[in-house]
Coordinates of C-alpha atoms in Angstrom, one line a residue:
X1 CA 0.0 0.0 0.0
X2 CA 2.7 2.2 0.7
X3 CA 4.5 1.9 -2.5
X4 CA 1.6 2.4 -4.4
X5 CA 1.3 5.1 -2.4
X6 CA 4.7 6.7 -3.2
X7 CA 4.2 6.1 -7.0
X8 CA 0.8 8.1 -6.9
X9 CA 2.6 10.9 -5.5
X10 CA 5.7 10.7 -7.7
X11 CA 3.2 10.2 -11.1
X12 CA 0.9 13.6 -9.5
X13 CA 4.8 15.6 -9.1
X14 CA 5.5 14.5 -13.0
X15 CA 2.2 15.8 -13.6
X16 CA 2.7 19.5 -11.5
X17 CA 5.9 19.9 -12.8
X18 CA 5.0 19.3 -16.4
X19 CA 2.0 21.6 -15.8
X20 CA 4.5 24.3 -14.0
X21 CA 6.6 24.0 -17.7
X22 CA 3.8 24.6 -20.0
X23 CA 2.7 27.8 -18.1
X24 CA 5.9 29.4 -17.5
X25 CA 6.8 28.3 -22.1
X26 CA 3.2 29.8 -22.7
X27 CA 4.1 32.9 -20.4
X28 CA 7.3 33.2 -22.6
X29 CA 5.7 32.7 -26.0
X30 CA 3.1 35.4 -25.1
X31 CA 5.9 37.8 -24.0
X32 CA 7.4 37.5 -27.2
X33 CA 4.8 37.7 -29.5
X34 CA 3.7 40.7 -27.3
X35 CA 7.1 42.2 -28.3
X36 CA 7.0 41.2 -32.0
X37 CA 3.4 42.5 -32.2
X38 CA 2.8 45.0 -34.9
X39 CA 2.4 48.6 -34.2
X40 CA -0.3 50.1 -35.8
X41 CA 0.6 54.2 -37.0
X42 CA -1.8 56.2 -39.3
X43 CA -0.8 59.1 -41.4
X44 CA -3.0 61.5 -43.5
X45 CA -1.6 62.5 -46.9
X46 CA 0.4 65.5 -45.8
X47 CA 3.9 66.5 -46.7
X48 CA 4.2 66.4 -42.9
X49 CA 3.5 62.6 -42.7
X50 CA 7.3 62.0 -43.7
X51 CA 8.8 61.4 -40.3
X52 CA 6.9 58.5 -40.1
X53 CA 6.7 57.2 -43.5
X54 CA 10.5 58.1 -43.6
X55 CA 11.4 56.6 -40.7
X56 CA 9.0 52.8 -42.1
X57 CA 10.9 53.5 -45.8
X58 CA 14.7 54.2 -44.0
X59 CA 14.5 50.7 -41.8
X60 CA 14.3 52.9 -38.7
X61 CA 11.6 51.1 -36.9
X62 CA 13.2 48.0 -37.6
X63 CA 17.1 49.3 -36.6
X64 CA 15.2 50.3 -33.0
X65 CA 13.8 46.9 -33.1
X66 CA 9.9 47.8 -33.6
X67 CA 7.6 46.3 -35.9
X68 CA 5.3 49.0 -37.6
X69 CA 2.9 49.1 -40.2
X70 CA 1.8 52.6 -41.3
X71 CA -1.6 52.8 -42.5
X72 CA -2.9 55.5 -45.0
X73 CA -6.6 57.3 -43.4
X74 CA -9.1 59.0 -44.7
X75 CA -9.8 62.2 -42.5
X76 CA -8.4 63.4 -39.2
X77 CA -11.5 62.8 -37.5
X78 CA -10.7 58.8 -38.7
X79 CA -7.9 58.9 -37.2
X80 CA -9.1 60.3 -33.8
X81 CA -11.8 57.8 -33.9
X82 CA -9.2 55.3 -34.0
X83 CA -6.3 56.1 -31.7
X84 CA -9.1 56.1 -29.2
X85 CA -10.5 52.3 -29.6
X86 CA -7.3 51.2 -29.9
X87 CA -7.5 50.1 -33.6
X88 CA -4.6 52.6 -33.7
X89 CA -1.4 52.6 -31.9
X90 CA -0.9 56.2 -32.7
X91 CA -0.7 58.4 -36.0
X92 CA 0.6 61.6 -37.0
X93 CA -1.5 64.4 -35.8
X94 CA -2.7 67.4 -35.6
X95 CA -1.1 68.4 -32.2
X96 CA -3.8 70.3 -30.8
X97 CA -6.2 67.6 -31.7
X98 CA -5.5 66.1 -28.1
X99 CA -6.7 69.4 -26.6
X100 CA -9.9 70.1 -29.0
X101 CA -11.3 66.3 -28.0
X102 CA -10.3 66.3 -24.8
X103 CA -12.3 69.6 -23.8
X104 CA -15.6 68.5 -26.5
X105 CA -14.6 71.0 -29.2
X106 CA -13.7 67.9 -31.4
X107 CA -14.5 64.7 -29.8
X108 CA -16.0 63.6 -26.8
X109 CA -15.1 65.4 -23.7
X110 CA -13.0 64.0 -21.2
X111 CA -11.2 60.9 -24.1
X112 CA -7.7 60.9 -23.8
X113 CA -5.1 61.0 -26.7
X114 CA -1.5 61.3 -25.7
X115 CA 1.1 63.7 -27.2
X116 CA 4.2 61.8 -27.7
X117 CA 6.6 64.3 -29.5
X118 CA 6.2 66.6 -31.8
X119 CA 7.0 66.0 -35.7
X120 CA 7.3 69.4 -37.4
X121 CA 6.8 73.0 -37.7
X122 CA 5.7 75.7 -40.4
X123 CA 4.7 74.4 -43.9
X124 CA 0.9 75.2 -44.1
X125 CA -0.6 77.4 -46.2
X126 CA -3.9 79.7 -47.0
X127 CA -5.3 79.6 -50.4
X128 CA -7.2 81.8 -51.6
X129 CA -9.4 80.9 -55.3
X130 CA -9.1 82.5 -58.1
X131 CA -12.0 85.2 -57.4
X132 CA -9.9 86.7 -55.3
X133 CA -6.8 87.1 -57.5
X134 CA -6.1 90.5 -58.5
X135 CA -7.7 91.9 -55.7
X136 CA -5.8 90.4 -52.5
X137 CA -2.0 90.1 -53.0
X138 CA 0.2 87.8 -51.2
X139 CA 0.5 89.0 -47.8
X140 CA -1.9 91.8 -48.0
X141 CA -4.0 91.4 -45.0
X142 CA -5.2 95.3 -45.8
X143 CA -7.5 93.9 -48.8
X144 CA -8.8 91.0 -47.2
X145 CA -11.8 92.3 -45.2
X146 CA -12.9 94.6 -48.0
X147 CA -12.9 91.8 -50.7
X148 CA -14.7 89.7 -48.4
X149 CA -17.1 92.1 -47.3
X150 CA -18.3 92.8 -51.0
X151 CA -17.8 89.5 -51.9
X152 CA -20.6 88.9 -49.0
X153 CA -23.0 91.4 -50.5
X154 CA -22.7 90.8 -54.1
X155 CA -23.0 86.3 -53.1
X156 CA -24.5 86.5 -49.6
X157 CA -22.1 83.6 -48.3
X158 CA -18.3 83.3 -47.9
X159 CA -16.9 80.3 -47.5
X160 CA -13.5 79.1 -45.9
X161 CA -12.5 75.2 -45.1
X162 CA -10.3 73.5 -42.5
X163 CA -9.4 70.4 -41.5
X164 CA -10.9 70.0 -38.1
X165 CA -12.3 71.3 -35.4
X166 CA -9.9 73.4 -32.7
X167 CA -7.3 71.6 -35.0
X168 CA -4.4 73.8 -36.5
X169 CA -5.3 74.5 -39.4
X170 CA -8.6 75.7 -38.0
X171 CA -6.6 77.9 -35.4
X172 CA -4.5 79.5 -38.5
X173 CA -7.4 80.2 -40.1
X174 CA -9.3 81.6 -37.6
X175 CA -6.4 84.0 -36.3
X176 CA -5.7 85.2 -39.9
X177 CA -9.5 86.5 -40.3
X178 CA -9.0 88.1 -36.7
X179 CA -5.3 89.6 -38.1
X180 CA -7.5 90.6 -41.2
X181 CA -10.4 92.0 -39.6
X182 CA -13.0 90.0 -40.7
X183 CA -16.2 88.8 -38.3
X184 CA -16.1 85.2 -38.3
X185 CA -19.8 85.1 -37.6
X186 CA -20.5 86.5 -41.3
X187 CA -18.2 83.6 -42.6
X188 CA -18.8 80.0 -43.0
X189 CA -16.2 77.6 -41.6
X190 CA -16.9 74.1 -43.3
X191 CA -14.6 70.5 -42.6
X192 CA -13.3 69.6 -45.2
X193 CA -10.4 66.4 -45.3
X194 CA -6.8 67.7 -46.5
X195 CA -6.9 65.7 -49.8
X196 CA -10.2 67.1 -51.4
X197 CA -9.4 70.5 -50.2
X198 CA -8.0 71.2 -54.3
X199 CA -11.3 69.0 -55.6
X200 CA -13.6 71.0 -53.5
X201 CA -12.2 74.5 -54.5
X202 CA -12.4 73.5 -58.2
X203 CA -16.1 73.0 -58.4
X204 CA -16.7 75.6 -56.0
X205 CA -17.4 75.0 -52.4
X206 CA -14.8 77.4 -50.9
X207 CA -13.6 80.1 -51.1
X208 CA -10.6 79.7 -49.1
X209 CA -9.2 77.0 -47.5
X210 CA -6.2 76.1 -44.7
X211 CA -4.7 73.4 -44.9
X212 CA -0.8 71.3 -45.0
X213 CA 1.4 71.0 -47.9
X214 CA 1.4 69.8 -50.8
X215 CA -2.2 70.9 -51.1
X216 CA -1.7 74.7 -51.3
X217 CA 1.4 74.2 -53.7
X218 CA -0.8 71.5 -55.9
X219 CA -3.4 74.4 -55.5
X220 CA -1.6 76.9 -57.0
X221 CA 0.1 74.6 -59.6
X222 CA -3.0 73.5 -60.9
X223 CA -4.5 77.1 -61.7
X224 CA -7.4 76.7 -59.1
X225 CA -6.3 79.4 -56.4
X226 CA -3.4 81.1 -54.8
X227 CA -1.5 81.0 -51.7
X228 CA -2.2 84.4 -49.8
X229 CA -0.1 83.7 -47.2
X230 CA 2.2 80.6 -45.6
X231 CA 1.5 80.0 -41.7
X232 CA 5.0 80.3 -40.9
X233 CA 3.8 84.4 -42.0
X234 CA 1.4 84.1 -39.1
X235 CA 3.8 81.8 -36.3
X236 CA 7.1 81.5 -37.3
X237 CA 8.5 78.1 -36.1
X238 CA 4.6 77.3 -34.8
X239 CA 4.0 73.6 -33.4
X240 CA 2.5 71.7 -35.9
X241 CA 1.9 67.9 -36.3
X242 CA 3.0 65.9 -33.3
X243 CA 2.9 61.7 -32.7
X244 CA -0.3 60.8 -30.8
X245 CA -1.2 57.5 -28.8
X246 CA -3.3 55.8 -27.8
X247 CA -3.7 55.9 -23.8
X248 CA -3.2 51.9 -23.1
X249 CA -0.5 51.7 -25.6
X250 CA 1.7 54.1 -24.0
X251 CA 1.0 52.7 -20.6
X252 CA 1.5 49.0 -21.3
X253 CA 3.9 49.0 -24.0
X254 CA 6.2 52.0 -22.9
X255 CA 9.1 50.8 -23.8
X256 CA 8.2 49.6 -27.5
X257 CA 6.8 53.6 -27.6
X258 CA 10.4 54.7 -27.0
X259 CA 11.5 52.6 -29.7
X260 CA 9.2 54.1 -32.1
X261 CA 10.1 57.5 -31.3
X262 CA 13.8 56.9 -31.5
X263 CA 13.4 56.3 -35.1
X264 CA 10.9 58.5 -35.9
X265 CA 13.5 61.1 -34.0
X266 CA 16.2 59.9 -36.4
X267 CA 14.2 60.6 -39.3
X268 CA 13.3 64.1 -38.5
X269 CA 16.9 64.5 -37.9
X270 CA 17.7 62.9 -41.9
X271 CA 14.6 65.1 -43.1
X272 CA 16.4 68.4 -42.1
X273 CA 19.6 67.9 -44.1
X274 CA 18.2 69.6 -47.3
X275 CA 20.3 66.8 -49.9
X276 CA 17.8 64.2 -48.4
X277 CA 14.6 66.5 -49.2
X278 CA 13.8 65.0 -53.0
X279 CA 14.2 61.7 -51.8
X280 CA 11.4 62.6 -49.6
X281 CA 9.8 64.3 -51.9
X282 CA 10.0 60.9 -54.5
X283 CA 8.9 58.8 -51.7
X284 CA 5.9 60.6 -50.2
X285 CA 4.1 61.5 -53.4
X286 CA 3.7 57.7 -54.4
X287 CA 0.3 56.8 -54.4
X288 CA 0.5 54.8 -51.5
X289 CA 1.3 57.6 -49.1
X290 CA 0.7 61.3 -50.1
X291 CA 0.0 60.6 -53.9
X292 CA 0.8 64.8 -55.3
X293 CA 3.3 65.6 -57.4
X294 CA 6.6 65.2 -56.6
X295 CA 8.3 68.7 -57.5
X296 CA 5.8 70.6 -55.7
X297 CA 6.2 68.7 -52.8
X298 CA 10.0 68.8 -52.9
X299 CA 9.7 73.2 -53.9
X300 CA 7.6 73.5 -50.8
X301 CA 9.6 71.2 -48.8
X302 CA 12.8 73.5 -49.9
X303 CA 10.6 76.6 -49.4
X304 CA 10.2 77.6 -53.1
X305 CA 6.8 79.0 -53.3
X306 CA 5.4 79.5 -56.6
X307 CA 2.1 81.4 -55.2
X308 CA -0.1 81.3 -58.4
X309 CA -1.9 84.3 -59.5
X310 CA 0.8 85.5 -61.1
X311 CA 2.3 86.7 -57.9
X312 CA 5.3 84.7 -58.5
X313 CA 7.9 83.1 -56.3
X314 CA 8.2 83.3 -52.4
X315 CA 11.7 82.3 -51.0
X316 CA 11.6 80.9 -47.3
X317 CA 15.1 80.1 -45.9
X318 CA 15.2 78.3 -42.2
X319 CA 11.2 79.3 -42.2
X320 CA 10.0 76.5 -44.1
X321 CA 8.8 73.4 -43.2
X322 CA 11.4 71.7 -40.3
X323 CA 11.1 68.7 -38.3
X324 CA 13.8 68.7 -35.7
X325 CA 16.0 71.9 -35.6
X326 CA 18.9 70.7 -33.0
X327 CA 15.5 69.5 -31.0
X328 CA 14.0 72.8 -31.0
X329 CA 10.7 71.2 -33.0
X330 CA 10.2 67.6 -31.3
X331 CA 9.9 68.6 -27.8
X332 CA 5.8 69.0 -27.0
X333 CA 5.7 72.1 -25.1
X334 CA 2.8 72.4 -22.4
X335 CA 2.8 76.6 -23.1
X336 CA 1.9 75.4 -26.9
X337 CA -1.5 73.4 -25.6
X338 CA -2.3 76.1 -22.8
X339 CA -2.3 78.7 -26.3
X340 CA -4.5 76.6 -28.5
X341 CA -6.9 75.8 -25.6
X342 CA -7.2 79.6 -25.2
X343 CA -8.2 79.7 -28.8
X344 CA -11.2 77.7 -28.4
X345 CA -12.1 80.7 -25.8
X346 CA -11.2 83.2 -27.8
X347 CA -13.5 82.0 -30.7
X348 CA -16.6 80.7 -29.3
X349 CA -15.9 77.0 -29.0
X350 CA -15.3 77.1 -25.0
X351 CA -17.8 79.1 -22.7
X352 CA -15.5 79.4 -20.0
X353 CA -11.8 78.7 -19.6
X354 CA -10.6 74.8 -18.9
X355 CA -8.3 73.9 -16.4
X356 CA -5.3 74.5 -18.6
X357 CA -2.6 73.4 -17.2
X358 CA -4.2 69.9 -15.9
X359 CA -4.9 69.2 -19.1
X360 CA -2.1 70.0 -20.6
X361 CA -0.4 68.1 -17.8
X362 CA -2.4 65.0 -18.5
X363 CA -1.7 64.6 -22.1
X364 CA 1.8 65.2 -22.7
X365 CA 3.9 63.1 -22.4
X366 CA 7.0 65.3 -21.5
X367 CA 8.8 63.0 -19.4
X368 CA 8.8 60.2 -21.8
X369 CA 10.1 62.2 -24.6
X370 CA 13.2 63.9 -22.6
X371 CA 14.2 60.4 -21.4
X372 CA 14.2 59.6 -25.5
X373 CA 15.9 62.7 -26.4
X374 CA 18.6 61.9 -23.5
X375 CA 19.1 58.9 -24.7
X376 CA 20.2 60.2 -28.1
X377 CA 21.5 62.9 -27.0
X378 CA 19.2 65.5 -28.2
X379 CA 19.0 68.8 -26.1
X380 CA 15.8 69.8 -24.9
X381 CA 14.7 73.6 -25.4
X382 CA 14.1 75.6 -22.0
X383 CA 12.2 77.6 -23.1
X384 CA 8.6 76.3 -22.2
X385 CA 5.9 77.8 -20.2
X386 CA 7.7 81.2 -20.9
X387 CA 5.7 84.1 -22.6
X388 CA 5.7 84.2 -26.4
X389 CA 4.0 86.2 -29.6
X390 CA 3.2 85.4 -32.7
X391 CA 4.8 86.5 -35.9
X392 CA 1.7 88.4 -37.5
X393 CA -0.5 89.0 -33.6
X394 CA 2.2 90.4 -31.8
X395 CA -0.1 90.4 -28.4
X396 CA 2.2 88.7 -25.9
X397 CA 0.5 85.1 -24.6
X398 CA 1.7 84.4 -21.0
X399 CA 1.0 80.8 -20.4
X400 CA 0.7 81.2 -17.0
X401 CA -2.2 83.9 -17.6
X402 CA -4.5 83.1 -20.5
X403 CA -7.0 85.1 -19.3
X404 CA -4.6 88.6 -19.8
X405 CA -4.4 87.7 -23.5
X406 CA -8.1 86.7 -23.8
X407 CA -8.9 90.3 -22.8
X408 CA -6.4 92.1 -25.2
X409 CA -6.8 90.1 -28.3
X410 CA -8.7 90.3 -31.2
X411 CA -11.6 88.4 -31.7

């Protein structure tokens, strides 16, 4: 009895142990497809999309040891839709899109997207059509109100497009009609996705439109409108698209996020050596990514601006679009979200102030990216939360006082 006993209890340890095995090799196997697992990032067909596409096409995400698939969408309001479920990792972005969903402007109040780093600056562009040419110059923010005033009598309705709501090309907008003097009430702001922007001035439905590059150069090359005026004319060095992720993704997979923006670092570095700029420019205007023409994208990218119109050729040097700047462009400044928050005050889309600074707090991730830029040895500007203009408003914005500028600015 006893030694059948002893062989029970020997035959139930086999057993145990075996059992104890196959947990701890299907542990391991899930670790390490976790780590293989692909990241999902989403781009819209924007000149500024390079950093990631670049970073996919230079072998970057697989030198840092990250599987990515980058996935062409449809509209920014796609993307948002899908960095929150999850079905995104993250995507380049509009970087105040964080800010306009969080506070219900854009999205639902209270979702979270998270600010990773930021990708670029400069590089968008207001075009104008063509019934404006002749009348409104490049730059001349003294003719704008007028033309649009009689324009408003004679066809009762102006129309101007962006790409989202509280997003940046919506805040460019809206601060060159203030800078020009035109009511916003008597205008209609319509949302329109950056790739029909040119399709849906050509048959009519705006009159104006903000949006990235190439779609203001194509624009103009094309015969269908002018560009009035580049962003950088309104911000000079102004925060543009930034890296945005999904909440769970940057909590449980931290460390692959790092990865990602290590390469995606690298290629904003690559980008901003000016020999690399029409390999870009071949790369991105494949169907595939940004589909446009390549030698508009690579003049705009250079800061060649044919304007159309026959107003002929604006030259931008160290103004045009940029996407790291000896770090000056990739680190996601809180001051930055705290001015595009006071936007949505400013113009109607907020009925009182938000908690600024909490929010700001709660979506950026600045922590993460200065441990990245450590890493790689990329100096990190000091320069945030510190009082700044912009190029065209030259009302100071003190970060630390939106309510100051809210009462001095124009409307």
């Amino acid at each position: 009895m006893e030694k059948s006993t002893q062989k029970t209890a020997k035959f139930f340890s086999r057993v145990l142990l075996a059992a104890i095995v196959t947990v701890f090799s299907l542990s391991a196997m899930k670790t390490n497809a976790q780590a293989g697992e692909p990241i999902k990032l989403g781009f819209i067909p924007l000149t500024d999309c390079s950093p990631i596409v670049m970073a996919k096409e230079l072998g970057l995400f697989k030198k840092y040891g990250v599987n990515v698939v980058v996935t062409k969408e449809s509209s920014w309001a796609n993307v948002r839709d899908k960095i929150l479920t999850g079905e995104l990792d993250g995507a380049h972005c509009l970087y105040s899109m964080p800010f306009s969903v969080y506070t219900g402007v854009g999205g639902k109040a209270g979702s979270e997207m998270k600010i990773a780093m930021m990708l670029n600056s400069n590089g968008q562009a207001i075009t104008l059509s063509n019934d404006f040419c002749g009348k409104v110059g490049f730059k001349d923010m003294a003719k704008v109100a007028p033309v649009v005033a009689a324009k408003l009598k004679a066809e009762k309705e102006v129309t101007f497009a962006m790409t989202f709501p509280g997003g940046t090309h919506d805040l460019w907008l809206r601060n060159w009609l203030a800078a020009a003097g035109v009511n916003q009430k008597t205008s209609k702001i319509i949302t329109i996705p950056p790739p029909q922007m040119v399709a849906n001035m050509k048959v009519g439905n705006m009159d104006g439109f903000c949006v990235g590059e190439p779609w203001g150069g194509v624009a103009a090359m094309q015969g269908i409108g002018f560009t009035q005026i580049a962003t950088q004319d309104i911000w000079k060095d102004h925060p543009e698209k930034a890296l945005v992720v999904n909440k769970d993704f940057s909590a449980k997979r931290r460390e692959d996020l790092k990865k990602v923006m290590k390469a995606i670092l690298e290629a904003c570095m690559w980008l901003d050596v000016p020999a690399n700029r029409k390999k870009t420019a071949d790369i991105i205007g494949k169907a595939p990514y940004v589909n446009a023409n390549n030698d508009v994208i690579q003049d705009r990218l250079n800061g060649e601006y044919n304007l159309g119109c026959k107003l002929g050729q604006k030259i931008y040097k160290g103004d045009q679009m940029v996407f790291h700047k000896g770090g000056l462009v990739n680190f996601p400044r809180k001051s930055h979200a705290i001015w595009a928050m006071a936007q949505y005050v400013r113009f109607g889309y907020l009925k009182e102030a938000p908690n600024y600074k909490a929010i700001a707090d709660k979506l950026i991730l600045q922590d993460l990216y200065k441990e990245v830029a450590a890493s790689m040895k990329v100096k990190v500007p000091a320069d945030d939360m510190k009082p700044f203009s912009l190029t065209m408003d030259k009302t100071v914005f003190n970060p630390a006082n939106p309510a100051a500028y809210l009462k001095v600015v124009k409307r």
